[in-house]
PDB file of C-alpha atoms in Angstrom:
ATOM      1  CA  MET A  28     -14.638  19.678 -14.156  1.00  0.00           C
ATOM      2  CA  LYS A  29     -14.480  16.303 -15.673  1.00  0.00           C
ATOM      3  CA  LYS A  30     -17.031  13.739 -14.414  1.00  0.00           C
ATOM      4  CA  LEU A  31     -15.713  11.468 -11.829  1.00  0.00           C
ATOM      5  CA  LYS A  32     -15.212   7.864 -12.674  1.00  0.00           C
ATOM      6  CA  LYS A  33     -16.715   5.092 -10.562  1.00  0.00           C
ATOM      7  CA  ILE A  34     -13.937   3.806  -8.334  1.00  0.00           C
ATOM      8  CA  ALA A  35     -13.847   0.931  -5.829  1.00  0.00           C
ATOM      9  CA  ALA A  36     -11.202  -0.150  -3.394  1.00  0.00           C
ATOM     10  CA  ILE A  37     -10.719  -3.660  -2.198  1.00  0.00           C
ATOM     11  CA  THR A  38      -8.542  -5.256   0.526  1.00  0.00           C
ATOM     12  CA  MET A  39      -8.283  -8.424   2.607  1.00  0.00           C
ATOM     13  CA  ALA A  40      -7.485  -8.699   6.213  1.00  0.00           C
ATOM     14  CA  ARG A  41      -7.109 -11.017   9.220  1.00  0.00           C
ATOM     15  CA  ASN A  42      -6.792  -9.916  12.809  1.00  0.00           C
ATOM     16  CA  ASP A  43      -5.931  -6.498  11.736  1.00  0.00           C
ATOM     17  CA  ASN A  44      -8.781  -4.107  12.704  1.00  0.00           C
ATOM     18  CA  PHE A  45      -6.332  -1.397  13.711  1.00  0.00           C
ATOM     19  CA  PHE A  46      -5.076  -0.902  10.161  1.00  0.00           C
ATOM     20  CA  LEU A  47      -8.418  -1.976   8.545  1.00  0.00           C
ATOM     21  CA  SER A  48     -10.295   0.831  10.345  1.00  0.00           C
ATOM     22  CA  ARG A  49      -7.753   3.376   9.107  1.00  0.00           C
ATOM     23  CA  TRP A  50      -8.076   1.980   5.567  1.00  0.00           C
ATOM     24  CA  ILE A  51     -11.859   2.296   5.721  1.00  0.00           C
ATOM     25  CA  ALA A  52     -11.614   5.865   7.005  1.00  0.00           C
ATOM     26  CA  TYR A  53      -9.219   6.907   4.266  1.00  0.00           C
ATOM     27  CA  TYR A  54     -10.710   5.233   1.212  1.00  0.00           C
ATOM     28  CA  GLY A  55     -14.170   5.848   2.543  1.00  0.00           C
ATOM     29  CA  LYS A  56     -13.501   9.585   2.590  1.00  0.00           C
ATOM     30  CA  ASN A  57     -12.210   9.386  -0.923  1.00  0.00           C
ATOM     31  CA  PHE A  58     -14.760   7.152  -2.584  1.00  0.00           C
ATOM     32  CA  GLU A  59     -17.611   6.681  -0.049  1.00  0.00           C
ATOM     33  CA  THR A  60     -17.807   3.481   2.081  1.00  0.00           C
ATOM     34  CA  LYS A  61     -20.389   1.955  -0.295  1.00  0.00           C
ATOM     35  CA  ASN A  62     -17.634   1.506  -2.792  1.00  0.00           C
ATOM     36  CA  LEU A  63     -15.283  -0.438  -0.356  1.00  0.00           C
ATOM     37  CA  TYR A  64     -14.914  -4.142  -0.466  1.00  0.00           C
ATOM     38  CA  ILE A  65     -13.457  -5.980   2.428  1.00  0.00           C
ATOM     39  CA  LEU A  66     -12.659  -9.670   2.403  1.00  0.00           C
ATOM     40  CA  LEU A  67     -12.088 -11.041   5.908  1.00  0.00           C
ATOM     41  CA  ASP A  68      -9.829 -14.126   6.155  1.00  0.00           C
ATOM     42  CA  GLY A  69     -11.810 -16.060   8.800  1.00  0.00           C
ATOM     43  CA  LEU A  70     -15.481 -16.605   9.676  1.00  0.00           C
ATOM     44  CA  ASP A  71     -14.483 -15.611  13.227  1.00  0.00           C
ATOM     45  CA  GLN A  72     -13.264 -12.111  12.286  1.00  0.00           C
ATOM     46  CA  ASP A  73     -14.678  -9.045  13.912  1.00  0.00           C
ATOM     47  CA  VAL A  74     -15.953  -6.123  11.754  1.00  0.00           C
ATOM     48  CA  PRO A  75     -14.493  -2.640  12.489  1.00  0.00           C
ATOM     49  CA  THR A  76     -17.060  -0.260  14.006  1.00  0.00           C
ATOM     50  CA  ASN A  77     -16.677   2.279  11.187  1.00  0.00           C
ATOM     51  CA  ILE A  78     -17.577  -0.136   8.434  1.00  0.00           C
ATOM     52  CA  GLY A  79     -20.534   1.937   7.358  1.00  0.00           C
ATOM     53  CA  ASP A  80     -22.178   0.486   4.224  1.00  0.00           C
ATOM     54  CA  ALA A  81     -19.030  -1.273   2.912  1.00  0.00           C
ATOM     55  CA  THR A  82     -19.341  -4.714   1.474  1.00  0.00           C
ATOM     56  CA  VAL A  83     -17.792  -7.314   3.904  1.00  0.00           C
ATOM     57  CA  ILE A  84     -17.307 -10.951   2.877  1.00  0.00           C
ATOM     58  CA  LYS A  85     -15.990 -13.627   5.301  1.00  0.00           C
ATOM     59  CA  ILE A  86     -13.961 -16.368   3.888  1.00  0.00           C
ATOM     60  CA  PRO A  87     -13.144 -19.560   5.798  1.00  0.00           C
ATOM     61  CA  HIS A  88      -9.498 -19.429   7.049  1.00  0.00           C
ATOM     62  CA  GLU A  89      -6.922 -22.055   6.018  1.00  0.00           C
ATOM     63  CA  ASP A  90      -3.714 -22.472   8.161  1.00  0.00           C
ATOM     64  CA  LEU A  91      -1.222 -22.098   5.229  1.00  0.00           C
ATOM     65  CA  SER A  92       2.439 -21.086   5.097  1.00  0.00           C
ATOM     66  CA  ARG A  93       2.933 -17.359   4.317  1.00  0.00           C
ATOM     67  CA  LEU A  94       3.970 -18.156   0.713  1.00  0.00           C
ATOM     68  CA  HIS A  95       0.921 -20.400  -0.010  1.00  0.00           C
ATOM     69  CA  GLY A  96      -1.422 -18.217   1.983  1.00  0.00           C
ATOM     70  CA  ASP A  97      -0.342 -15.064   0.023  1.00  0.00           C
ATOM     71  CA  LYS A  98      -0.948 -16.777  -3.258  1.00  0.00           C
ATOM     72  CA  LYS A  99      -4.378 -18.065  -2.215  1.00  0.00           C
ATOM     73  CA  ARG A 100      -5.413 -14.626  -0.909  1.00  0.00           C
ATOM     74  CA  ILE A 101      -4.283 -12.643  -3.949  1.00  0.00           C
ATOM     75  CA  ASN A 102      -6.064 -15.026  -6.331  1.00  0.00           C
ATOM     76  CA  ILE A 103      -9.261 -14.549  -4.433  1.00  0.00           C
ATOM     77  CA  ILE A 104      -8.953 -10.708  -4.427  1.00  0.00           C
ATOM     78  CA  SER A 105      -7.951 -10.698  -8.208  1.00  0.00           C
ATOM     79  CA  GLU A 106     -11.170 -12.770  -9.014  1.00  0.00           C
ATOM     80  CA  TYR A 107     -13.379 -10.446  -6.917  1.00  0.00           C
ATOM     81  CA  ALA A 108     -11.754  -7.360  -8.633  1.00  0.00           C
ATOM     82  CA  LYS A 109     -12.515  -8.807 -12.042  1.00  0.00           C
ATOM     83  CA  LYS A 110     -16.274  -8.853 -10.977  1.00  0.00           C
ATOM     84  CA  LEU A 111     -16.053  -5.334  -9.751  1.00  0.00           C
ATOM     85  CA  LEU A 112     -14.726  -3.990 -13.061  1.00  0.00           C
ATOM     86  CA  LYS A 113     -18.175  -4.905 -14.502  1.00  0.00           C
ATOM     87  CA  GLN A 114     -19.657  -2.080 -12.634  1.00  0.00           C
ATOM     88  CA  TYR A 115     -16.729   0.220 -11.802  1.00  0.00           C
ATOM     89  CA  ASP A 116     -14.269   2.085 -14.112  1.00  0.00           C
ATOM     90  CA  ILE A 117     -11.305   1.638 -11.694  1.00  0.00           C
ATOM     91  CA  VAL A 118     -10.391  -0.669  -8.888  1.00  0.00           C
ATOM     92  CA  ILE A 119      -7.738  -0.063  -6.256  1.00  0.00           C
ATOM     93  CA  GLY A 120      -6.411  -3.177  -4.583  1.00  0.00           C
ATOM     94  CA  CYS A 121      -3.991  -3.016  -1.740  1.00  0.00           C
ATOM     95  CA  ASP A 122      -3.237  -4.204   1.797  1.00  0.00           C
ATOM     96  CA  CYS A 123      -4.991  -2.530   4.641  1.00  0.00           C
ATOM     97  CA  ASP A 124      -1.761  -0.792   5.821  1.00  0.00           C
ATOM     98  CA  GLU A 125      -1.270   0.891   2.365  1.00  0.00           C
ATOM     99  CA  PHE A 126      -2.611   4.253   1.371  1.00  0.00           C
ATOM    100  CA  LEU A 127      -2.475   5.685  -2.129  1.00  0.00           C
ATOM    101  CA  ILE A 128      -2.199   9.420  -2.176  1.00  0.00           C
ATOM    102  CA  VAL A 129      -2.021  12.167  -4.848  1.00  0.00           C
ATOM    103  CA  GLU A 130       0.554  14.856  -4.680  1.00  0.00           C
ATOM    104  CA  PRO A 131      -0.964  17.431  -2.209  1.00  0.00           C
ATOM    105  CA  LYS A 132       0.470  20.418  -4.307  1.00  0.00           C
ATOM    106  CA  LEU A 133      -2.215  19.501  -6.952  1.00  0.00           C
ATOM    107  CA  HIS A 134      -5.122  20.279  -4.520  1.00  0.00           C
ATOM    108  CA  LYS A 135      -7.121  17.316  -6.027  1.00  0.00           C
ATOM    109  CA  THR A 136      -8.861  14.380  -4.313  1.00  0.00           C
ATOM    110  CA  LEU A 137      -7.730  10.979  -5.228  1.00  0.00           C
ATOM    111  CA  ALA A 138     -11.023  10.388  -7.123  1.00  0.00           C
ATOM    112  CA  GLU A 139     -10.611  13.686  -8.960  1.00  0.00           C
ATOM    113  CA  TYR A 140      -7.086  12.944  -9.998  1.00  0.00           C
ATOM    114  CA  LEU A 141      -7.705   9.288 -11.061  1.00  0.00           C
ATOM    115  CA  SER A 142     -10.722  10.414 -13.065  1.00  0.00           C
ATOM    116  CA  THR A 143      -8.388  12.568 -15.356  1.00  0.00           C
ATOM    117  CA  LYS A 144      -6.034   9.638 -16.138  1.00  0.00           C
ATOM    118  CA  ASN A 145      -5.936   7.460 -19.180  1.00  0.00           C
ATOM    119  CA  ILE A 146      -4.871   4.249 -17.409  1.00  0.00           C
ATOM    120  CA  ASN A 147      -3.139   1.529 -19.464  1.00  0.00           C
ATOM    121  CA  THR A 148      -4.506  -1.417 -17.595  1.00  0.00           C
ATOM    122  CA  THR A 149      -2.515  -0.487 -14.424  1.00  0.00           C
ATOM    123  CA  MET A 150      -1.055   2.320 -12.528  1.00  0.00           C
ATOM    124  CA  SER A 151       1.407   2.639  -9.687  1.00  0.00           C
ATOM    125  CA  GLY A 152       2.374   5.207  -7.110  1.00  0.00           C
ATOM    126  CA  LEU A 153       5.992   5.559  -5.945  1.00  0.00           C
ATOM    127  CA  GLY A 154       6.442   3.413  -2.835  1.00  0.00           C
ATOM    128  CA  LEU A 155       7.342   4.908   0.446  1.00  0.00           C
ATOM    129  CA  ASP A 156       7.872   2.538   3.325  1.00  0.00           C
ATOM    130  CA  ILE A 157       7.247   4.545   6.349  1.00  0.00           C
ATOM    131  CA  GLY A 158       9.034   3.427   9.612  1.00  0.00           C
ATOM    132  CA  GLN A 159       9.860   4.392  13.203  1.00  0.00           C
ATOM    133  CA  ASN A 160      13.134   6.146  13.794  1.00  0.00           C
ATOM    134  CA  LEU A 161      14.115   4.629  17.151  1.00  0.00           C
ATOM    135  CA  ASN A 162      16.358   7.518  18.018  1.00  0.00           C
ATOM    136  CA  THR A 163      13.851  10.301  17.759  1.00  0.00           C
ATOM    137  CA  GLU A 164      10.302   8.902  17.506  1.00  0.00           C
ATOM    138  CA  ALA A 165       8.137   7.667  20.397  1.00  0.00           C
ATOM    139  CA  ILE A 166       5.798   4.693  20.503  1.00  0.00           C
ATOM    140  CA  LEU A 167       2.821   5.342  18.155  1.00  0.00           C
ATOM    141  CA  ASP A 168      -0.221   7.097  19.507  1.00  0.00           C
ATOM    142  CA  ARG A 169      -2.864   4.944  17.987  1.00  0.00           C
ATOM    143  CA  GLU A 170      -5.488   7.681  18.097  1.00  0.00           C
ATOM    144  CA  ALA A 171      -3.520  10.322  16.222  1.00  0.00           C
ATOM    145  CA  PRO A 172      -2.690  10.451  12.442  1.00  0.00           C
ATOM    146  CA  PHE A 173       0.449   8.543  11.382  1.00  0.00           C
ATOM    147  CA  LEU A 174       2.128  11.319   9.520  1.00  0.00           C
ATOM    148  CA  GLU A 175       1.977  13.682  12.483  1.00  0.00           C
ATOM    149  CA  GLN A 176       4.165  11.152  14.296  1.00  0.00           C
ATOM    150  CA  ARG A 177       6.483   9.766  11.681  1.00  0.00           C
ATOM    151  CA  GLU A 178       8.916  11.792   9.586  1.00  0.00           C
ATOM    152  CA  TYR A 179      10.878   9.400   7.545  1.00  0.00           C
ATOM    153  CA  ALA A 180      10.532   6.788   4.740  1.00  0.00           C
ATOM    154  CA  LEU A 181      12.563   4.262   2.797  1.00  0.00           C
ATOM    155  CA  LEU A 182      12.098   4.671  -0.965  1.00  0.00           C
ATOM    156  CA  SER A 183      11.006   1.108  -1.510  1.00  0.00           C
ATOM    157  CA  THR A 184      10.646  -0.735  -4.813  1.00  0.00           C
ATOM    158  CA  ARG A 185       8.619  -3.374  -2.965  1.00  0.00           C
ATOM    159  CA  TYR A 186       5.877  -0.861  -2.417  1.00  0.00           C
ATOM    160  CA  THR A 187       5.782   0.661  -5.887  1.00  0.00           C
ATOM    161  CA  LYS A 188       2.885  -1.601  -6.502  1.00  0.00           C
ATOM    162  CA  PRO A 189       0.435  -1.686  -9.484  1.00  0.00           C
ATOM    163  CA  VAL A 190      -2.549  -1.187  -7.249  1.00  0.00           C
ATOM    164  CA  VAL A 191      -4.762   0.851  -9.742  1.00  0.00           C
ATOM    165  CA  ILE A 192      -6.359  -1.164 -12.398  1.00  0.00           C
ATOM    166  CA  ASN A 193      -9.066  -0.602 -15.114  1.00  0.00           C
ATOM    167  CA  LYS A 194      -9.056  -3.995 -16.759  1.00  0.00           C
ATOM    168  CA  PRO A 195      -9.394  -7.508 -15.415  1.00  0.00           C
ATOM    169  CA  ILE A 196      -5.954  -8.843 -14.390  1.00  0.00           C
ATOM    170  CA  THR A 197      -4.322 -11.258 -11.913  1.00  0.00           C
ATOM    171  CA  TRP A 198      -2.146  -9.696  -9.250  1.00  0.00           C
ATOM    172  CA  GLY A 199       1.050 -11.362  -7.940  1.00  0.00           C
ATOM    173  CA  SER A 200       1.266 -12.059  -4.261  1.00  0.00           C
ATOM    174  CA  GLY A 201       1.001  -8.960  -2.200  1.00  0.00           C
ATOM    175  CA  PHE A 202      -0.054  -6.868  -5.194  1.00  0.00           C
ATOM    176  CA  HIS A 203       3.596  -6.562  -6.053  1.00  0.00           C
ATOM    177  CA  SER A 204       3.112  -7.272  -9.751  1.00  0.00           C
ATOM    178  CA  ILE A 205       0.527  -8.095 -12.423  1.00  0.00           C
ATOM    179  CA  LYS A 206       0.903 -11.242 -14.411  1.00  0.00           C
ATOM    180  CA  GLY A 207       1.707 -10.511 -18.084  1.00  0.00           C
ATOM    181  CA  HIS A 208       1.780  -6.698 -17.646  1.00  0.00           C
ATOM    182  CA  ASN A 209       4.360  -3.966 -17.301  1.00  0.00           C
ATOM    183  CA  PHE A 210       3.836  -1.311 -14.628  1.00  0.00           C
ATOM    184  CA  HIS A 211       3.436   2.492 -15.033  1.00  0.00           C
ATOM    185  CA  ILE A 212       4.550   4.740 -12.273  1.00  0.00           C
ATOM    186  CA  ASP A 213       2.475   7.954 -12.138  1.00  0.00           C
ATOM    187  CA  LYS A 214       4.424  11.198 -11.510  1.00  0.00           C
ATOM    188  CA  ASN A 215       1.807  12.412  -8.945  1.00  0.00           C
ATOM    189  CA  LEU A 216       1.025   9.331  -7.014  1.00  0.00           C
ATOM    190  CA  TYR A 217       2.559   7.659  -3.925  1.00  0.00           C
ATOM    191  CA  LEU A 218       1.799   4.467  -2.128  1.00  0.00           C
ATOM    192  CA  LEU A 219       2.408   4.819   1.592  1.00  0.00           C
ATOM    193  CA  HIS A 220       3.091   1.599   3.500  1.00  0.00           C
ATOM    194  CA  PHE A 221       2.753   1.665   7.302  1.00  0.00           C
ATOM    195  CA  GLY A 222       3.553  -1.973   8.286  1.00  0.00           C
ATOM    196  CA  ALA A 223       6.762  -0.786  10.036  1.00  0.00           C
ATOM    197  CA  VAL A 224       5.248   2.372  11.611  1.00  0.00           C
ATOM    198  CA  ASP A 225       5.831   1.135  15.154  1.00  0.00           C
ATOM    199  CA  LEU A 226       8.478  -1.471  16.143  1.00  0.00           C
ATOM    200  CA  GLU A 227       6.626  -2.951  19.227  1.00  0.00           C
ATOM    201  CA  MET A 228       3.351  -3.202  17.396  1.00  0.00           C
ATOM    202  CA  LEU A 229       5.085  -4.857  14.513  1.00  0.00           C
ATOM    203  CA  LYS A 230       6.839  -7.403  16.745  1.00  0.00           C
ATOM    204  CA  ALA A 231       3.522  -8.292  18.502  1.00  0.00           C
ATOM    205  CA  LYS A 232       1.531  -8.688  15.272  1.00  0.00           C
ATOM    206  CA  THR A 233       4.376 -10.823  13.719  1.00  0.00           C
ATOM    207  CA  HIS A 234       4.717 -13.136  16.681  1.00  0.00           C
ATOM    208  CA  ALA A 235       0.985 -13.842  16.526  1.00  0.00           C
ATOM    209  CA  ARG A 236       1.310 -14.943  12.961  1.00  0.00           C
ATOM    210  CA  GLY A 237       4.091 -17.525  13.494  1.00  0.00           C
ATOM    211  CA  THR A 238       7.518 -18.473  12.243  1.00  0.00           C
ATOM    212  CA  ASP A 239       7.077 -17.679   8.592  1.00  0.00           C
ATOM    213  CA  TRP A 240       6.156 -14.129   9.423  1.00  0.00           C
ATOM    214  CA  LEU A 241       8.947 -13.716  11.998  1.00  0.00           C
ATOM    215  CA  ASN A 242      11.409 -14.569   9.216  1.00  0.00           C
ATOM    216  CA  HIS A 243       9.595 -12.062   6.934  1.00  0.00           C
ATOM    217  CA  LEU A 244       9.941  -9.403   9.697  1.00  0.00           C
ATOM    218  CA  LYS A 245      13.729  -9.934   9.921  1.00  0.00           C
ATOM    219  CA  ARG A 246      13.963  -9.377   6.159  1.00  0.00           C
ATOM    220  CA  ARG A 247      11.544  -6.554   5.746  1.00  0.00           C
ATOM    221  CA  GLY A 248      10.158  -4.777   8.777  1.00  0.00           C
ATOM    222  CA  ASN A 249      13.405  -4.609  10.863  1.00  0.00           C
ATOM    223  CA  GLY A 250      15.391  -3.656   7.809  1.00  0.00           C
ATOM    224  CA  THR A 251      13.080  -0.612   7.166  1.00  0.00           C
ATOM    225  CA  ILE A 252      13.244   0.523  10.754  1.00  0.00           C
ATOM    226  CA  ASN A 253      16.962  -0.026  11.041  1.00  0.00           C
ATOM    227  CA  ALA A 254      17.683   1.854   7.744  1.00  0.00           C
ATOM    228  CA  ILE A 255      15.460   4.803   8.882  1.00  0.00           C
ATOM    229  CA  THR A 256      17.200   4.912  12.286  1.00  0.00           C
ATOM    230  CA  TYR A 257      20.776   4.657  11.148  1.00  0.00           C
ATOM    231  CA  LYS A 258      21.175   5.762   7.542  1.00  0.00           C
ATOM    232  CA  LYS A 259      21.722   9.291   6.383  1.00  0.00           C
ATOM    233  CA  ILE A 260      18.640  11.255   5.441  1.00  0.00           C
ATOM    234  CA  LYS A 261      18.403  12.373   1.765  1.00  0.00           C
ATOM    235  CA  SER A 262      16.521  15.359   0.337  1.00  0.00           C
ATOM    236  CA  GLU A 263      13.128  15.391  -1.303  1.00  0.00           C
ATOM    237  CA  LYS A 264      14.676  15.466  -4.781  1.00  0.00           C
ATOM    238  CA  TRP A 265      15.136  11.707  -4.371  1.00  0.00           C
ATOM    239  CA  LEU A 266      11.484  11.221  -5.006  1.00  0.00           C
ATOM    240  CA  LYS A 267      11.873  12.239  -8.615  1.00  0.00           C
ATOM    241  CA  ILE A 268      15.198  10.357  -8.969  1.00  0.00           C
ATOM    242  CA  ALA A 269      13.720   7.210  -7.485  1.00  0.00           C
ATOM    243  CA  ARG A 270      10.686   7.412  -9.778  1.00  0.00           C
ATOM    244  CA  ILE A 271      12.957   7.664 -12.874  1.00  0.00           C
ATOM    245  CA  LEU A 272      15.217   4.729 -11.752  1.00  0.00           C
ATOM    246  CA  GLN A 273      12.248   2.524 -11.043  1.00  0.00           C
ATOM    247  CA  THR A 274      10.576   3.332 -14.343  1.00  0.00           C
ATOM    248  CA  PHE A 275      13.613   2.114 -16.378  1.00  0.00           C
ATOM    249  CA  ILE A 276      15.378  -0.460 -14.233  1.00  0.00           C
ATOM    250  CA  ARG A 277      14.143  -4.048 -13.834  1.00  0.00           C
ATOM    251  CA  PRO A 278      15.609  -7.005 -11.937  1.00  0.00           C
ATOM    252  CA  ILE A 279      17.020  -9.783 -14.103  1.00  0.00           C
ATOM    253  CA  TYR A 280      14.563 -12.223 -12.626  1.00  0.00           C
ATOM    254  CA  SER A 281      11.320 -10.176 -13.196  1.00  0.00           C
ATOM    255  CA  TRP A 282      10.760  -7.448 -15.711  1.00  0.00           C
ATOM    256  CA  ARG A 283       7.358  -6.869 -14.146  1.00  0.00           C
ATOM    257  CA  LYS A 284       8.897  -5.304 -11.010  1.00  0.00           C
ATOM    258  CA  PRO A 285      10.861  -2.120 -10.455  1.00  0.00           C
ATOM    259  CA  ALA A 286      14.466  -1.960  -9.235  1.00  0.00           C
ATOM    260  CA  MET A 287      16.906   0.664  -7.904  1.00  0.00           C
ATOM    261  CA  PHE A 288      20.354  -1.135  -8.151  1.00  0.00           C
ATOM    262  CA  GLY A 289      19.703  -2.137  -4.481  1.00  0.00           C
ATOM    263  CA  ILE A 290      20.214   1.451  -3.284  1.00  0.00           C
ATOM    264  CA  LYS A 291      18.449   2.293   0.069  1.00  0.00           C
ATOM    265  CA  ILE A 292      17.465   5.841   0.194  1.00  0.00           C
ATOM    266  CA  ILE A 293      15.813   7.408   3.226  1.00  0.00           C
ATOM    267  CA  ILE A 294      14.002  10.621   2.897  1.00  0.00           C
ATOM    268  CA  LYS A 295      12.327  13.083   5.297  1.00  0.00           C
ATOM    269  CA  ILE A 296       8.656  12.838   4.305  1.00  0.00           C
ATOM    270  CA  PRO A 297       7.427  16.246   2.866  1.00  0.00           C
ATOM    271  CA  LYS A 298       5.371  18.082   5.454  1.00  0.00           C
ATOM    272  CA  ARG A 299       2.589  18.630   2.988  1.00  0.00           C
ATOM    273  CA  PHE A 300       1.813  14.881   3.092  1.00  0.00           C
ATOM    274  CA  ILE A 301       0.166  15.533   6.499  1.00  0.00           C
ATOM    275  CA  GLU A 302      -2.575  17.189   4.521  1.00  0.00           C
ATOM    276  CA  THR A 303      -3.806  13.748   3.453  1.00  0.00           C
ATOM    277  CA  GLY A 304      -4.999  13.035   7.048  1.00  0.00           C
ATOM    278  CA  ILE A 305      -3.328   9.679   7.252  1.00  0.00           C
TER     279      ILE A 305
END
């Protein structure tokens, strides 16, 4: 067995202990909590009870627009990740409602799989935006695993993010791109996003954030839930098709981001993904 590489995971959160505690549980299981780095946006922020020996840094909060706030936060995270790469082989940076998984058929942990890869600065998993089907799925049980309660996902170019890095870089807002670098979608990685996992929870969280985020919800969150609720469900073969499309297609306005001709594909999440425990 190949020696495991040193891997760290970093995120930033504000008033989001529900997802943050899940993030800690998942990445802590994969890399040990001592290799987790959590930036809290606000000196008033509470620390989750399962923090263990993770590193927590509180940053004074500034009341900025969503656009300017996102830029400020990603620059802070990028600079911190550059420092981490002086002691780690790989850094994973993502939002606290995002979980990078390796194909369960391989029967490898995330650390084992990433340790076998020759990373060219960055690596992405195929983005799956998991949402609530309002016709068939109940309000989320917050104590139970997500994937035991949600069956559908939108194959989303927005969440095919370059979250894995092995060299100092600067991420674009929301980890959606890396300045000056292409992206490389790995055939066995998926990035699962759970921001739209429950409509009522999403509404409450967004209202608390203000007008900018309400507009963002109308564009993103509701769109995911509506698509999952009302569009025809496609087969698992679309995972491979989407990965191929996103590898070779780029928007005219940004060669650093994947595209799919604007096609919205909803799939039933493979049952084997439940094995991840998310």
